[in-house]
Tab-separated table of C-alpha atoms in Angstrom:
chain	number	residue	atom	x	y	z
E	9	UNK	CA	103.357	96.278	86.349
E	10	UNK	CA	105.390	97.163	89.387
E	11	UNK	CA	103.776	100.123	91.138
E	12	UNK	CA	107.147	102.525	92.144
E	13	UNK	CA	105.637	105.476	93.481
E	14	UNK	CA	102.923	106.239	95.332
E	15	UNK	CA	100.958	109.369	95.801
E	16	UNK	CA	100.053	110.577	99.267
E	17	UNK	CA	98.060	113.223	101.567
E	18	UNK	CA	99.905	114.281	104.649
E	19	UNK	CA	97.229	114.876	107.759
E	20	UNK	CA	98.677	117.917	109.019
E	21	UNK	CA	101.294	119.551	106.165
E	22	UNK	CA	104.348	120.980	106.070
E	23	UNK	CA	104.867	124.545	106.384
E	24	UNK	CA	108.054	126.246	105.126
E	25	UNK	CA	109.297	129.532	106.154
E	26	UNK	CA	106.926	131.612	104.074
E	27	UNK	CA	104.398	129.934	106.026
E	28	UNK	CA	102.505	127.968	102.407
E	29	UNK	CA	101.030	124.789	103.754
E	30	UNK	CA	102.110	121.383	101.640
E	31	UNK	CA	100.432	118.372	102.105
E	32	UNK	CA	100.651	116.797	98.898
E	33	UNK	CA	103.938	114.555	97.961
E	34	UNK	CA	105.121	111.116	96.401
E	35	UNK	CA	107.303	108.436	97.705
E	36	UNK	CA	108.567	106.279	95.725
E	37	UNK	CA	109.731	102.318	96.939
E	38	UNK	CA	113.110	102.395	98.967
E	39	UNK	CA	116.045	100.621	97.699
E	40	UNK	CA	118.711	98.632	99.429
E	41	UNK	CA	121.123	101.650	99.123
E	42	UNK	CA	118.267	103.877	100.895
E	43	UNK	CA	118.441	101.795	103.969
E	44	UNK	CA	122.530	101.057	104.346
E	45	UNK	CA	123.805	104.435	103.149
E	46	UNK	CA	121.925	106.505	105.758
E	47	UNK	CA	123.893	103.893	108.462
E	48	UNK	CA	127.103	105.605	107.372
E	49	UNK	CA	125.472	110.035	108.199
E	50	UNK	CA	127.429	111.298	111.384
E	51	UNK	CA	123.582	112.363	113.078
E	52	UNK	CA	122.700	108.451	112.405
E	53	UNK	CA	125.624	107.238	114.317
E	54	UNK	CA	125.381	109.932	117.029
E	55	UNK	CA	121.828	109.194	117.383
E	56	UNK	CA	119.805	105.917	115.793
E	57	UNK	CA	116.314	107.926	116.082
E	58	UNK	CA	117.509	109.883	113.419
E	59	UNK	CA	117.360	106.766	110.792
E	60	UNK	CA	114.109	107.530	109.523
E	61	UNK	CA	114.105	111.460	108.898
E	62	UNK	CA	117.130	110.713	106.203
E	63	UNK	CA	115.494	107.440	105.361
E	64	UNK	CA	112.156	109.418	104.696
E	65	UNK	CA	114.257	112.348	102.511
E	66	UNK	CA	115.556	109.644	100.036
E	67	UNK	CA	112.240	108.759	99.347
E	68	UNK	CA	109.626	111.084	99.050
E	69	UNK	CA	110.509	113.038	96.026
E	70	UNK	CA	108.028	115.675	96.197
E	71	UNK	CA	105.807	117.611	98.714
E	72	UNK	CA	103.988	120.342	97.351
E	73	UNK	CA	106.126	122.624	95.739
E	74	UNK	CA	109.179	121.957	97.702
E	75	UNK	CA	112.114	122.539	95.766
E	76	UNK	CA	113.675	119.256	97.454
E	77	UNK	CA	112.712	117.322	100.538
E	78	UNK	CA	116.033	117.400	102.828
E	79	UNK	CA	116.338	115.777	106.052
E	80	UNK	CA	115.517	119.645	107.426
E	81	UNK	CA	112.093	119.533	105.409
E	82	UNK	CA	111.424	115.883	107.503
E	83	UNK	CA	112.406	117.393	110.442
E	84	UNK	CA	109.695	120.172	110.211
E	85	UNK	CA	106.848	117.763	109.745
E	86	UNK	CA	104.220	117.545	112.350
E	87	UNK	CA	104.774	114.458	114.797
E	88	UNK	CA	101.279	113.227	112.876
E	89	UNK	CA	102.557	114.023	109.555
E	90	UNK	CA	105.923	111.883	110.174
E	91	UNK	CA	103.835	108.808	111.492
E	92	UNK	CA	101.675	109.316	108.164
E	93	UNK	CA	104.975	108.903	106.122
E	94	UNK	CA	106.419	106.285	108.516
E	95	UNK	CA	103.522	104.233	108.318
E	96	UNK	CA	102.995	104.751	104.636
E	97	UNK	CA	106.844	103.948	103.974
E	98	UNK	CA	106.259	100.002	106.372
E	99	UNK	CA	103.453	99.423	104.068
E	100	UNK	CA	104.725	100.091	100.004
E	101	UNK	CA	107.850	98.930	100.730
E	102	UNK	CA	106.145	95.135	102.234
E	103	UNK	CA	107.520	96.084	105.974
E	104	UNK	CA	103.862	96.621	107.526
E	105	UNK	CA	102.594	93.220	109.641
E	106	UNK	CA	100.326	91.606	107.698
E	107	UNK	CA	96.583	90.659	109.419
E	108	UNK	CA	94.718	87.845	108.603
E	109	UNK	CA	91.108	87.077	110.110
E	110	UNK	CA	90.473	83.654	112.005
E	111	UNK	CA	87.946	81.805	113.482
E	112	UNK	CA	88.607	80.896	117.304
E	113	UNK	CA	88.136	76.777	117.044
E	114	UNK	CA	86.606	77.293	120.666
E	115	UNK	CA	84.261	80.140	120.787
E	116	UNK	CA	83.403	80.264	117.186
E	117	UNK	CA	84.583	84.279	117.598
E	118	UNK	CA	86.873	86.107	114.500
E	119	UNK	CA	89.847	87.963	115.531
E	120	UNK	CA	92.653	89.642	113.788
E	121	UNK	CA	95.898	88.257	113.749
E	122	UNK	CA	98.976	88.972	113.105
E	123	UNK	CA	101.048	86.836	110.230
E	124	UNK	CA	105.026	87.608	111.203
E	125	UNK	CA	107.282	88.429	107.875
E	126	UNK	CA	109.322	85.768	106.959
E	127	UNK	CA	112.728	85.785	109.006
E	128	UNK	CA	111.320	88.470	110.909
């Protein structure tokens, strides 16, 4: 079975204007719609950084008891909190470098390394 959400715990939390602390939320997989249609938002255009704050309020469909994550709830995240979802976001959605662990043929040492995606 196809796993399309995913619970998660943010680090830090979010903390909306009555000052309640959220920290737990759901994201579910992004579709191909939730990574062109953000391409077309004004703030996008007039500055790329700004991708993954309306990328990131597509997809997580609850945090705490936010009535509904906008790109203004994203934007209020702790730096920490954002790299949580950022990271978490590479990895359900198959976008995270995959590791492997090998055997130097020389010193007989194991490393990491990294496996690129395919096409990437």
């Amino acid at each position: 079975m196809l796993v399309t959400e995913v619970e998660f715990e943010l680090p830090k939390g979010y903390v909306d204007g009555a000052g309640n602390l959220h920290r737990n939320g759901v994201m579910r997989l992004a579709t191909a719609a939730d990574e062109i249609y953000p391409l077309k938002d004004p703030r996008v255009q007039g500055w790329p950084a700004y991708l993954i704050v309306v990328l990131l309020s597509r997809v997580v469909t609850k945090l705490g008891g936010v009535p509904e994550v906008t790109p203004g709830v994203i934007e209020g995240l702790y730096s920490q909190d954002l790299a949580h979802l950022q990271d978490l976001y590479n990895r359900i959605n198959g976008l995270a470098p995959t590791t492997v662990l090998i055997t130097c043929p020389h010193c007989g040492q194991e490393h990491e390394a990294e496996v690129p995606r395919p096409g990437g």
